[in-house]
mmCIF file of C-alpha atoms in Angstrom:
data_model
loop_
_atom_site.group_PDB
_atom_site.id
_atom_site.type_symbol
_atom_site.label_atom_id
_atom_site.label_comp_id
_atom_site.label_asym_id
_atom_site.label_seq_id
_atom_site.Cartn_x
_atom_site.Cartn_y
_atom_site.Cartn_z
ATOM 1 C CA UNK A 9 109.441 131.390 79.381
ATOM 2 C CA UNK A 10 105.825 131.932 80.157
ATOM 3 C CA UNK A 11 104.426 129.496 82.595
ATOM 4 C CA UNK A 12 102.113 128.040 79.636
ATOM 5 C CA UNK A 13 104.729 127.369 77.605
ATOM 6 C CA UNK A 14 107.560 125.559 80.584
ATOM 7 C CA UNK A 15 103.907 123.560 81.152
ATOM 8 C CA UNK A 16 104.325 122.240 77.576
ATOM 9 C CA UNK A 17 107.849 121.855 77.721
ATOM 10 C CA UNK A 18 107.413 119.643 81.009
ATOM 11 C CA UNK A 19 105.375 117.888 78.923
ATOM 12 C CA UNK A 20 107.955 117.076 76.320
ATOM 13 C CA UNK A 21 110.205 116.710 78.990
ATOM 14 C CA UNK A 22 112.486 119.243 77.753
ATOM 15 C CA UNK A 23 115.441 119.247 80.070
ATOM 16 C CA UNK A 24 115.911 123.539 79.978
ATOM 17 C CA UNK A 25 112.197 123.577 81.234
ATOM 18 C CA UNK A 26 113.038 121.253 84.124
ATOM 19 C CA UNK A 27 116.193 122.623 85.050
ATOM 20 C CA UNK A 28 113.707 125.663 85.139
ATOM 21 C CA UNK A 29 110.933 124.343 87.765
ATOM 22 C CA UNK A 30 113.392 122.970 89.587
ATOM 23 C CA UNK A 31 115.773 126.387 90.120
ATOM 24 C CA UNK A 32 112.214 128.241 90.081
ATOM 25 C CA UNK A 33 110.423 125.842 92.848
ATOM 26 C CA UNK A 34 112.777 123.884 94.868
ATOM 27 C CA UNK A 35 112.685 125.790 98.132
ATOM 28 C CA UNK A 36 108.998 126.267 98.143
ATOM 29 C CA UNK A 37 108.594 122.455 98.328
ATOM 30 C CA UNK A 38 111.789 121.511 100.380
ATOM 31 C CA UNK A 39 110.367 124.506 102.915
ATOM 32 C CA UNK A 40 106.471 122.762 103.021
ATOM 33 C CA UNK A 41 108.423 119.525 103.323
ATOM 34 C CA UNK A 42 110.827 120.407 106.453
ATOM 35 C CA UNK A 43 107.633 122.791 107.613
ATOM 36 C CA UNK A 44 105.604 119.543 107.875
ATOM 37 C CA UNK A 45 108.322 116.784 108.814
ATOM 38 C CA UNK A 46 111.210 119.487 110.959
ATOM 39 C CA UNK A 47 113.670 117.239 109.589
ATOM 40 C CA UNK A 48 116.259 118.258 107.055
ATOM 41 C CA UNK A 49 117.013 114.704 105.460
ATOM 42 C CA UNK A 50 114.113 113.514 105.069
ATOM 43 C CA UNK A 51 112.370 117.084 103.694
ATOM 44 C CA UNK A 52 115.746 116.788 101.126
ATOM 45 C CA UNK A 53 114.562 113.682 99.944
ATOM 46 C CA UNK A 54 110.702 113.886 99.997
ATOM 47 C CA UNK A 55 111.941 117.175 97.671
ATOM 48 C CA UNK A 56 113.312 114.644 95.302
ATOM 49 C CA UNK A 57 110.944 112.105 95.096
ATOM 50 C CA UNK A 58 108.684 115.013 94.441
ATOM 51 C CA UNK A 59 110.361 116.109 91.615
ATOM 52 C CA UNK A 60 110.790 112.926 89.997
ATOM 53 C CA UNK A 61 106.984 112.134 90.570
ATOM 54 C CA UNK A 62 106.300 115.544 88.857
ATOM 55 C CA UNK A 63 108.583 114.403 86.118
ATOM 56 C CA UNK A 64 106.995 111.464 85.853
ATOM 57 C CA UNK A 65 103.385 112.969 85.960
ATOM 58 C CA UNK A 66 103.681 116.278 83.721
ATOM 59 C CA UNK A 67 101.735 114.642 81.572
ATOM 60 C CA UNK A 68 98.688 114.456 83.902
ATOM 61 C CA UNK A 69 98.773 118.241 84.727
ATOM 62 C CA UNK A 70 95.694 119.965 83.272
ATOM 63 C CA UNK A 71 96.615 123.181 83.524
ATOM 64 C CA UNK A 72 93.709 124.810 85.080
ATOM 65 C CA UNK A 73 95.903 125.820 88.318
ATOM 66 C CA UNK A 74 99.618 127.380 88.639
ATOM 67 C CA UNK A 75 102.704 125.294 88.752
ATOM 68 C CA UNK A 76 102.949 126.369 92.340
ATOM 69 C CA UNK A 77 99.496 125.020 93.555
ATOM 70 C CA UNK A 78 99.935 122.015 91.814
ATOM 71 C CA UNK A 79 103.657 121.647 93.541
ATOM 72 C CA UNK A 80 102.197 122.793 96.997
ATOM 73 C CA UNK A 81 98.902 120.556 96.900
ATOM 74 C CA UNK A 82 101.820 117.321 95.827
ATOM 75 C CA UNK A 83 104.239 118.695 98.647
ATOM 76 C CA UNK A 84 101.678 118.475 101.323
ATOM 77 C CA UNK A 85 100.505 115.179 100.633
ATOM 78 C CA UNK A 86 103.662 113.532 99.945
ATOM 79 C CA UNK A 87 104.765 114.930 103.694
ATOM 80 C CA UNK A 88 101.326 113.838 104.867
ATOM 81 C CA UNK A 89 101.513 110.755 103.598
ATOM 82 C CA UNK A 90 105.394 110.126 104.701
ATOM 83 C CA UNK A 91 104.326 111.021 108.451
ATOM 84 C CA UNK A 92 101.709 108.269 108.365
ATOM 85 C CA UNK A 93 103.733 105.994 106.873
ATOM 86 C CA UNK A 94 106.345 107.060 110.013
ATOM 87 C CA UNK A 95 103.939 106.654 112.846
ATOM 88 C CA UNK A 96 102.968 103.092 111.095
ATOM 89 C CA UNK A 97 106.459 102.369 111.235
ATOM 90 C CA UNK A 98 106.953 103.361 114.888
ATOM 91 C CA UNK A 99 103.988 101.254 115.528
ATOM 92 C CA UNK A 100 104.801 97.938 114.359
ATOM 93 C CA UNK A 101 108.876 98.950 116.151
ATOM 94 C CA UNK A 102 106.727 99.876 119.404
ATOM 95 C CA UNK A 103 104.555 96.146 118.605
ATOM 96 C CA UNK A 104 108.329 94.296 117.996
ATOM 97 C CA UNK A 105 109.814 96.137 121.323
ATOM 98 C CA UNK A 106 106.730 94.436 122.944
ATOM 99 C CA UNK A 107 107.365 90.873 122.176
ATOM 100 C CA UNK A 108 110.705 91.471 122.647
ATOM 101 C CA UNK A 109 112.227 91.744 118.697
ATOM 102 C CA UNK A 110 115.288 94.652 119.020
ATOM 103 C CA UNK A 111 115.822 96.261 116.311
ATOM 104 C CA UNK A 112 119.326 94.783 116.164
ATOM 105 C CA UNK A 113 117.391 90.987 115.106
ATOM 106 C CA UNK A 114 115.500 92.875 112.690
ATOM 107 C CA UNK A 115 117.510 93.788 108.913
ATOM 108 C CA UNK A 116 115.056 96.521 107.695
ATOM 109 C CA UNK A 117 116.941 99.130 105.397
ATOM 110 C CA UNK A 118 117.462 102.432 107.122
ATOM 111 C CA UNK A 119 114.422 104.736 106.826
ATOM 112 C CA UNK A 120 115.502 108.391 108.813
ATOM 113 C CA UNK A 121 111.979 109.678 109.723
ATOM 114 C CA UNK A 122 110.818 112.426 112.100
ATOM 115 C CA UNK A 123 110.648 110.243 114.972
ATOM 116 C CA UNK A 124 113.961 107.935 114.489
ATOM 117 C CA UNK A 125 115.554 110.329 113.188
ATOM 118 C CA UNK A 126 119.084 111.234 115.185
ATOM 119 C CA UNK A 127 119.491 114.672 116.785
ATOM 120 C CA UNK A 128 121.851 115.978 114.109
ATOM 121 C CA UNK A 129 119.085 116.026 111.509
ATOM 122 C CA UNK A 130 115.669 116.214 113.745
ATOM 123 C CA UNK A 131 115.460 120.083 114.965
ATOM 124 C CA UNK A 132 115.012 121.259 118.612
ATOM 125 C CA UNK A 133 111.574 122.167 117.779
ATOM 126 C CA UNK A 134 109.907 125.358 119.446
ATOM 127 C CA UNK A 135 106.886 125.802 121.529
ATOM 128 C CA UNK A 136 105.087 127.020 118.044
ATOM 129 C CA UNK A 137 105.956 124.574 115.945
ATOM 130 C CA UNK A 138 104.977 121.639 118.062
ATOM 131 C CA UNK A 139 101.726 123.330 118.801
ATOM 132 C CA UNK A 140 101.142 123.531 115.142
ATOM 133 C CA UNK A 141 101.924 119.875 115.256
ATOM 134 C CA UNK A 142 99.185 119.019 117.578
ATOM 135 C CA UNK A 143 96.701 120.892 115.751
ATOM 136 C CA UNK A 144 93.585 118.941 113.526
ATOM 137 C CA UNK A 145 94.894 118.142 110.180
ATOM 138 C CA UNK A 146 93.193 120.394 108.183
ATOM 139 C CA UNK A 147 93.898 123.193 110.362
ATOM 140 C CA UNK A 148 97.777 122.614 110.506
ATOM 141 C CA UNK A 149 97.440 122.394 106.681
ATOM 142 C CA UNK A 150 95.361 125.586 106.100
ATOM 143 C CA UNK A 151 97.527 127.664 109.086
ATOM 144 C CA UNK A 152 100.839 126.640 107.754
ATOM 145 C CA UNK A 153 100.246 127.077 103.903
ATOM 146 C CA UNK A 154 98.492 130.678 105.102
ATOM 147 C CA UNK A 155 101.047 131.799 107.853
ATOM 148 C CA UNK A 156 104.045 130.322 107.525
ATOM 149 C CA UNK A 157 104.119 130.340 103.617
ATOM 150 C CA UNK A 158 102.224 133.557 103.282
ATOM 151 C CA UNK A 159 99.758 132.147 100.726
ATOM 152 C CA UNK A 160 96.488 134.247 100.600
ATOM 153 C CA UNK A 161 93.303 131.963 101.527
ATOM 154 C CA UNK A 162 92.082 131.828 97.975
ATOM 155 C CA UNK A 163 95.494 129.797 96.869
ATOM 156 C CA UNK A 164 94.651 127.672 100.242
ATOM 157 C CA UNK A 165 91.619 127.239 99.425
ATOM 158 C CA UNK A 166 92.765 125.806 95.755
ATOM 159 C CA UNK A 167 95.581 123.580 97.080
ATOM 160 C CA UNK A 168 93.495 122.066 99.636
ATOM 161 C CA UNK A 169 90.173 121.838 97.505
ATOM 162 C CA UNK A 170 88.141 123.385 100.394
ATOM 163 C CA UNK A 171 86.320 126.350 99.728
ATOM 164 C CA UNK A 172 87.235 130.074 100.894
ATOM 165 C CA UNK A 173 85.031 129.866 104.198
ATOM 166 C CA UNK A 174 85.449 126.520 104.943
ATOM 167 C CA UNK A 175 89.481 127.790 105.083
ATOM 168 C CA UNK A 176 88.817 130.804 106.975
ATOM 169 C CA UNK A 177 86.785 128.814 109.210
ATOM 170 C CA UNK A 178 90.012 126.461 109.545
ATOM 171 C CA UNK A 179 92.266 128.849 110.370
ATOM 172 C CA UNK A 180 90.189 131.007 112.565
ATOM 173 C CA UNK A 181 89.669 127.541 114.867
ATOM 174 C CA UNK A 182 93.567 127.152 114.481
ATOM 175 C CA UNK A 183 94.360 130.551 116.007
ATOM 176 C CA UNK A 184 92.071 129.721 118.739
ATOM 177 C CA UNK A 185 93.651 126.292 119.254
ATOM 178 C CA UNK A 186 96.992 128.171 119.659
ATOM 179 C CA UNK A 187 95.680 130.750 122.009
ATOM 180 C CA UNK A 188 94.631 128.289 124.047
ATOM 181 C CA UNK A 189 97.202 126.248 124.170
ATOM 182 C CA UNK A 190 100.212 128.669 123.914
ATOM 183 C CA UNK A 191 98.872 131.652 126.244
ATOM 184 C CA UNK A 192 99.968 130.237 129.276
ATOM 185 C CA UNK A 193 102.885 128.728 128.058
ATOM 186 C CA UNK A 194 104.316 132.000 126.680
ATOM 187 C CA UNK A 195 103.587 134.028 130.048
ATOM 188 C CA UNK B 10 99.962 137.950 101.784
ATOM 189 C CA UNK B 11 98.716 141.637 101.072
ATOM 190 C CA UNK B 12 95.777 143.335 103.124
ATOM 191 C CA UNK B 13 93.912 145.972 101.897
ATOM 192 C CA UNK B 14 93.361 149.345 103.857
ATOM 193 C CA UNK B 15 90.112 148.718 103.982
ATOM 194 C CA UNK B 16 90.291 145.575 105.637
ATOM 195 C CA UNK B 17 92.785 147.205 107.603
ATOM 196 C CA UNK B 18 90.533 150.261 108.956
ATOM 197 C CA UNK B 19 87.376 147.150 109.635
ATOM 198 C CA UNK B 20 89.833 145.567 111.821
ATOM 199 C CA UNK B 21 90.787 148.921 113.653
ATOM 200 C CA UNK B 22 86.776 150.075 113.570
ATOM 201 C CA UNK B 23 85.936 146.785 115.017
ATOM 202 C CA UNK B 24 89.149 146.704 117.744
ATOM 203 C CA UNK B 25 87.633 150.449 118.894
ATOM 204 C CA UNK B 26 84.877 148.797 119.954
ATOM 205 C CA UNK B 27 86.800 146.775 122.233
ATOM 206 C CA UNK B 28 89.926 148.804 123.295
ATOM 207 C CA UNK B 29 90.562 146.808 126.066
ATOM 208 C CA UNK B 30 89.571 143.148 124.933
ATOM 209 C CA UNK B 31 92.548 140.867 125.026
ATOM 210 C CA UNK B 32 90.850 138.155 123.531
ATOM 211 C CA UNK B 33 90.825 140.146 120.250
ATOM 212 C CA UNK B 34 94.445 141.366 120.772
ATOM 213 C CA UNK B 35 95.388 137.751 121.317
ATOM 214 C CA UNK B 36 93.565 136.212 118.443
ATOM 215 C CA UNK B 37 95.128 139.092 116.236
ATOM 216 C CA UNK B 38 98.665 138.199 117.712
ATOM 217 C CA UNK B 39 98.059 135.018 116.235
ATOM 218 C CA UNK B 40 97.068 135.656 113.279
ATOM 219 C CA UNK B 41 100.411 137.267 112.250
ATOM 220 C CA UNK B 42 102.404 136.277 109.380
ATOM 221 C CA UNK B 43 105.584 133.958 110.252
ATOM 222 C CA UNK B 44 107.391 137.019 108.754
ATOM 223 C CA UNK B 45 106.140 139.990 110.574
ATOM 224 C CA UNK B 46 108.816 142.090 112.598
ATOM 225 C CA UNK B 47 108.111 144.188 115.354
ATOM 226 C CA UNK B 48 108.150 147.091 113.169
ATOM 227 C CA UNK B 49 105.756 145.928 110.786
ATOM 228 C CA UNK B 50 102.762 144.964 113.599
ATOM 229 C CA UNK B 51 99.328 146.653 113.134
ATOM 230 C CA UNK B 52 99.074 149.686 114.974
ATOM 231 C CA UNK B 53 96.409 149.016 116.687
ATOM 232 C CA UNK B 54 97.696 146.254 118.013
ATOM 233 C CA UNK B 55 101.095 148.456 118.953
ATOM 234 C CA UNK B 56 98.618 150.685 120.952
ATOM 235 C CA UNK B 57 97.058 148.017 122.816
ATOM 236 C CA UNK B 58 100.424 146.058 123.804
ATOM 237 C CA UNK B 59 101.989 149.625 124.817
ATOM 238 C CA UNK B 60 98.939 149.581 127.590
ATOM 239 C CA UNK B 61 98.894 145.622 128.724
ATOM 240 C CA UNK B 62 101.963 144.523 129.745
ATOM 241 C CA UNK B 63 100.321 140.587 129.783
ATOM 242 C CA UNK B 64 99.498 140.941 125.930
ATOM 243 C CA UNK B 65 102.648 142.919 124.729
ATOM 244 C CA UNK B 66 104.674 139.621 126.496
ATOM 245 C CA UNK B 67 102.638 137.586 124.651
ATOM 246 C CA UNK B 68 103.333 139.442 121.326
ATOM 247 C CA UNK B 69 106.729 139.390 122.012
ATOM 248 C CA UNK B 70 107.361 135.763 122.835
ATOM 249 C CA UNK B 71 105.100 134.754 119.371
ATOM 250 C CA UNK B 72 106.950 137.292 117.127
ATOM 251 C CA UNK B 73 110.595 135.295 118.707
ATOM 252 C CA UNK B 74 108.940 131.973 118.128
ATOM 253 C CA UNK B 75 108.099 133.065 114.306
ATOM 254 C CA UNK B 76 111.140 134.563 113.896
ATOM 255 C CA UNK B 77 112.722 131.247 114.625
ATOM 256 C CA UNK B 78 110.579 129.412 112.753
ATOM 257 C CA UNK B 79 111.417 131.499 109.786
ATOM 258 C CA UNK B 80 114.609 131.583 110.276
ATOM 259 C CA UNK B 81 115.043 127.588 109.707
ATOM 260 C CA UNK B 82 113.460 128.136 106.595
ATOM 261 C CA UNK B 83 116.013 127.621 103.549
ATOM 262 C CA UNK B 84 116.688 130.561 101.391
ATOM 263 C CA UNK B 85 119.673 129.387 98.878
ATOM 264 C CA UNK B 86 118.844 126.672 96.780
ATOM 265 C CA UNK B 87 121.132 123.358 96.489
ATOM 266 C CA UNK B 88 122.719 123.921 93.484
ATOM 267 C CA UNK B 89 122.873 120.064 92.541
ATOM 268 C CA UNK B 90 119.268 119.330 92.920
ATOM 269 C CA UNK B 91 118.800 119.173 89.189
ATOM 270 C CA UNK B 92 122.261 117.232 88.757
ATOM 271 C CA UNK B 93 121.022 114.675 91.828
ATOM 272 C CA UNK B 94 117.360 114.379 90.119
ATOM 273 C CA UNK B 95 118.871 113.639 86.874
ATOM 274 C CA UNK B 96 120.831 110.514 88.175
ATOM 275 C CA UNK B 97 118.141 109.669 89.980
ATOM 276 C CA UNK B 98 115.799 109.776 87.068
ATOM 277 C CA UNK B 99 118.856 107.778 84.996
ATOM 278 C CA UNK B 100 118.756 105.223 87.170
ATOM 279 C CA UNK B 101 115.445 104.887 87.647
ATOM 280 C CA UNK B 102 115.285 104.255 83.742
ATOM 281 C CA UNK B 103 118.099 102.043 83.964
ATOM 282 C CA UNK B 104 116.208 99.387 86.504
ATOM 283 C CA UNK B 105 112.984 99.439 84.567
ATOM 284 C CA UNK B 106 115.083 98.783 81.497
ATOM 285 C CA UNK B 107 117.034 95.973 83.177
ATOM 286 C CA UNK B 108 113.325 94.517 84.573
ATOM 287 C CA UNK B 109 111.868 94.687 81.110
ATOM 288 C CA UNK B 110 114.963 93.112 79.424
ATOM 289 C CA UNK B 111 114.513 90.527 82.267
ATOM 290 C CA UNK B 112 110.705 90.502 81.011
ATOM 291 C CA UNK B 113 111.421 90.277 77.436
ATOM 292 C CA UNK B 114 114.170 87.432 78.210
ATOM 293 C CA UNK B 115 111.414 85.423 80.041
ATOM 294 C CA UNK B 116 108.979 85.370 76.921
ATOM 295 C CA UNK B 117 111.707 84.562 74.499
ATOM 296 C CA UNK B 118 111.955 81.539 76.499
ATOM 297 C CA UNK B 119 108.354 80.847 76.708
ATOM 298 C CA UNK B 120 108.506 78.062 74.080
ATOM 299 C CA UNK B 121 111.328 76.196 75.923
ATOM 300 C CA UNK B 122 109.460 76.826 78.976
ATOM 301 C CA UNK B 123 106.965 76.080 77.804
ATOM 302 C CA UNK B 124 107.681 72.520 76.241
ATOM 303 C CA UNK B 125 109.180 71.256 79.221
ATOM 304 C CA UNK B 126 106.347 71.932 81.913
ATOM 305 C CA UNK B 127 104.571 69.569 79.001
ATOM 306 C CA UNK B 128 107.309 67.159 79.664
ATOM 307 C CA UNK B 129 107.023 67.395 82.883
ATOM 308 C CA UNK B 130 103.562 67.180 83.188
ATOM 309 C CA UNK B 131 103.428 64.328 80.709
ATOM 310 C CA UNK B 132 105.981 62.630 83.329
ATOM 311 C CA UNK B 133 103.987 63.392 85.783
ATOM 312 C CA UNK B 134 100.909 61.621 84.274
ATOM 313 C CA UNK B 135 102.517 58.449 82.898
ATOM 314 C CA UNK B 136 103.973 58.312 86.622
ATOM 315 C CA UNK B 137 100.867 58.535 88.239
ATOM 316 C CA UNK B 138 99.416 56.018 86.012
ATOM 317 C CA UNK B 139 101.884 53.401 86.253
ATOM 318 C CA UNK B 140 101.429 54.011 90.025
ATOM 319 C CA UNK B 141 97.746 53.674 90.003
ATOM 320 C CA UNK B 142 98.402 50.458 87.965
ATOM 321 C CA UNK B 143 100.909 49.553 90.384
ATOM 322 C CA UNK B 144 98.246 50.028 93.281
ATOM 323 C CA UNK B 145 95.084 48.252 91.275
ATOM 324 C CA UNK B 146 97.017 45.172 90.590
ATOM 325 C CA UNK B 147 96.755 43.085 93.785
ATOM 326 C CA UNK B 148 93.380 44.012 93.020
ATOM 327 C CA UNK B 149 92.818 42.591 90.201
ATOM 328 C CA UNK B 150 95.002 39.608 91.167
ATOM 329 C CA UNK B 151 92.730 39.148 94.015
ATOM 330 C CA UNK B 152 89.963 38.831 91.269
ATOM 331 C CA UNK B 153 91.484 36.473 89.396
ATOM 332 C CA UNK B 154 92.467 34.580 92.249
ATOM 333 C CA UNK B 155 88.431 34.366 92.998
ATOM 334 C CA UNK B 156 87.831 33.207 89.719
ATOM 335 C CA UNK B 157 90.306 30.699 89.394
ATOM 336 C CA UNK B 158 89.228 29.340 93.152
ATOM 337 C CA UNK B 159 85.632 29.427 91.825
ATOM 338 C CA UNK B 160 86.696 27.070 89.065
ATOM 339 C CA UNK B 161 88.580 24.704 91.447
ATOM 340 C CA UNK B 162 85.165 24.740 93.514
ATOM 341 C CA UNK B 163 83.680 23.933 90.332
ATOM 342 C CA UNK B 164 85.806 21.748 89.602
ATOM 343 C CA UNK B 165 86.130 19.872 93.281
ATOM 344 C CA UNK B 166 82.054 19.843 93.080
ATOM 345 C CA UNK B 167 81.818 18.310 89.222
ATOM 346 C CA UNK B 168 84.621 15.563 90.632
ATOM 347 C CA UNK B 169 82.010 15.240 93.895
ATOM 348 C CA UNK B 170 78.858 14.580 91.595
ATOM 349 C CA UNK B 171 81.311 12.422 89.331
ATOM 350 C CA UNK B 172 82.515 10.069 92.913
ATOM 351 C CA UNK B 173 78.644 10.378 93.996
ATOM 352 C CA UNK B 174 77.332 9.352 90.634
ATOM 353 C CA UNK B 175 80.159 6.940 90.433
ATOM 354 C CA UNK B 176 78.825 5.278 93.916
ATOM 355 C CA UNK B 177 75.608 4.753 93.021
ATOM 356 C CA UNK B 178 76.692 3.252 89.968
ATOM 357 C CA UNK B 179 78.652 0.770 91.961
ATOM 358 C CA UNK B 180 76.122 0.902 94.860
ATOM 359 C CA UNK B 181 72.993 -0.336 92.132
ATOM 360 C CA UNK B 182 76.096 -3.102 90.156
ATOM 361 C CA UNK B 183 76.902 -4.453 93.397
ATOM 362 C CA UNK B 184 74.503 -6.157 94.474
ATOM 363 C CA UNK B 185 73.611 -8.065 91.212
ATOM 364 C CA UNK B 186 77.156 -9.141 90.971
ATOM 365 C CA UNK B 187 76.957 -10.985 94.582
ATOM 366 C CA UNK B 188 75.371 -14.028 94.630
#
């Protein structure tokens, strides 16, 4: 099936065609999700609601990019977006600690996220990857999709709408960012 | 991510200028693909770590960080994604059908509903004018009251000119009566 045509079959929702994209694409956007979140539950399900927003969406796709950029450019954003919505959450749990509401008085469903999380599912993370953590977000964007999913800056450049020197400016200030901070950790 | 030998041989023309610059050897270090392996670093760069010990540890410790990195990476897919997604999706569908039957059930009641909040209202305004009537009619019993004491006055005063007029009268046939 030529990706033109499982495009129009997504569109018809033909279930072969997304049995297809899913087989096809499911690591690539469970990877950018556990790349950006290091946590294995909550990349499995981020991967999910992906999907189904995809499914839900085909319609909208234009065509003018791959599959693959359009999955990356949703993956990113989606894990953006869930880390923001984590930090707001730790906020308003750090707010509640302060006026003295446990968590215990409080009937919230359970939400796993990166920073709640228990150590089962949250990774020991390395010296890299929480550098890459601390980096601008537009450089951790434009280093991982480049170095850890060995896309070439052009495809960066698509997914993140940025053009090809504004990218290569990115990543050259996140090497730089890493030597500084990891050179005297590695020695 | 393919390079071409000719960006391959700038790189190497421009790290000839600088044989011994660790800044460049560090920055290249860095800009390594997650996947690299010892074996498949630039050999340039080889050259210079084989002469600085302080840039070949660096090298090393980034190629084990990446290596790690990469190796927490999944490589077999979960073979019930698709069966997972497609519950999800059926359930999904399920709830917005259940919502819009619960829609559609609310505006086939609309008429009912609809008739009684206008019996209710219409309640609701009879009430509040039986209570307003309630409250206006010491009111209005207070006016009559005024009116019917105004008449009394009248009255009292009429019965006061009829006694004044009636002692004249006696006043002005008294007199001719007594000798």
């Amino acid at each position: 099936m030529t990706e033109a045509e499982l495009v129009r079959r997504l569109k018809e929702k033909d279930p072969a065609a997304w049995h297809q994209l899913v087989e096809q694409h499911q690591l690539l956007v469970y990877n950018v999700c556990k790349g950006f979140l290091h946590n294995a539950h909550d990349a499995e399900d981020l991967s999910q609601d992906i999907f189904i927003e995809v499914f839900n969406n085909a319609h909208k796709f234009r065509g003018d990019a791959k599959i693959s950029t359009w999955l990356y450019r949703i993956a990113v954003n989606r894990s953006l977006n869930f880390m923001r919505n984590s930090n707001k959450r730790r906020f308003w749990k750090e707010i509640d600690a302060l006026f003295g509401v446990s968590a215990s008085q409080k009937t919230t469903a359970f939400v796993p996220s990166v920073e709640t999380a228990p150590m089962e599912t949250t990774e020991q993370r390395s010296l890299l990857d929480k550098a890459i953590s601390q980096l601008p977000e537009n450089q951790r964007i434009a280093f991982t999709l480049n170095k850890i999913e060995e896309l070439s800056y052009a495809e960066v450049a698509e997914i993140m709408a940025l053009s090809l020197s504004a990218i290569e400016s990115l990543i050259h200030r996140a090497r730089q960012n890493l030597r500084k901070k990891l050179k005297n950790y590695y020695k | 991510m393919s390079v071409s030998p000719q960006e391959n041989e700038l790189k190497r023309v421009k790290l000839k200028k600088h044989p011994m610059n660790c800044e460049h050897y560090e920055l290249m270090i860095f800009d390594l693909p997650f996947s690299t392996r010892e074996a498949d670093v630039d050999t340039a760069l080889r050259e210079h770590v084989s002469q600085c010990s302080s840039c070949r540890l660096l090298l090393n410790r980034h190629l084990a960080e990446m290596q790690q990195i990469s190796e927490k990476r999944r490589i077999h897919p979960n073979p019930f994604l698709y069966q997972d997604l497609l519950s999800r999706i059926e359930n999904n569908a399920s709830t917005a059908k259940e919502s819009a039957f619960s829609a559609k059930r609310i505006l086939r009641l609309s008429p009912t509903l609809m008739s009684a909040a206008a019996a209710i209202a219409f309640g609701v305004w009879i009430g509040g004018r039986l209570t307003m009537d309630i409250q206006t009619s010491p009111v209005n019993t207070s006016e009559s009251r005024e009116i019917m004491l105004s008449a009394v006055a009248e009255d009292l005063h009429l019965i006061d000119i009829s006694e004044s007029t009636l002692e004249i009268y006696l006043m002005d046939n008294q007199n001719p009566e007594q000798p």
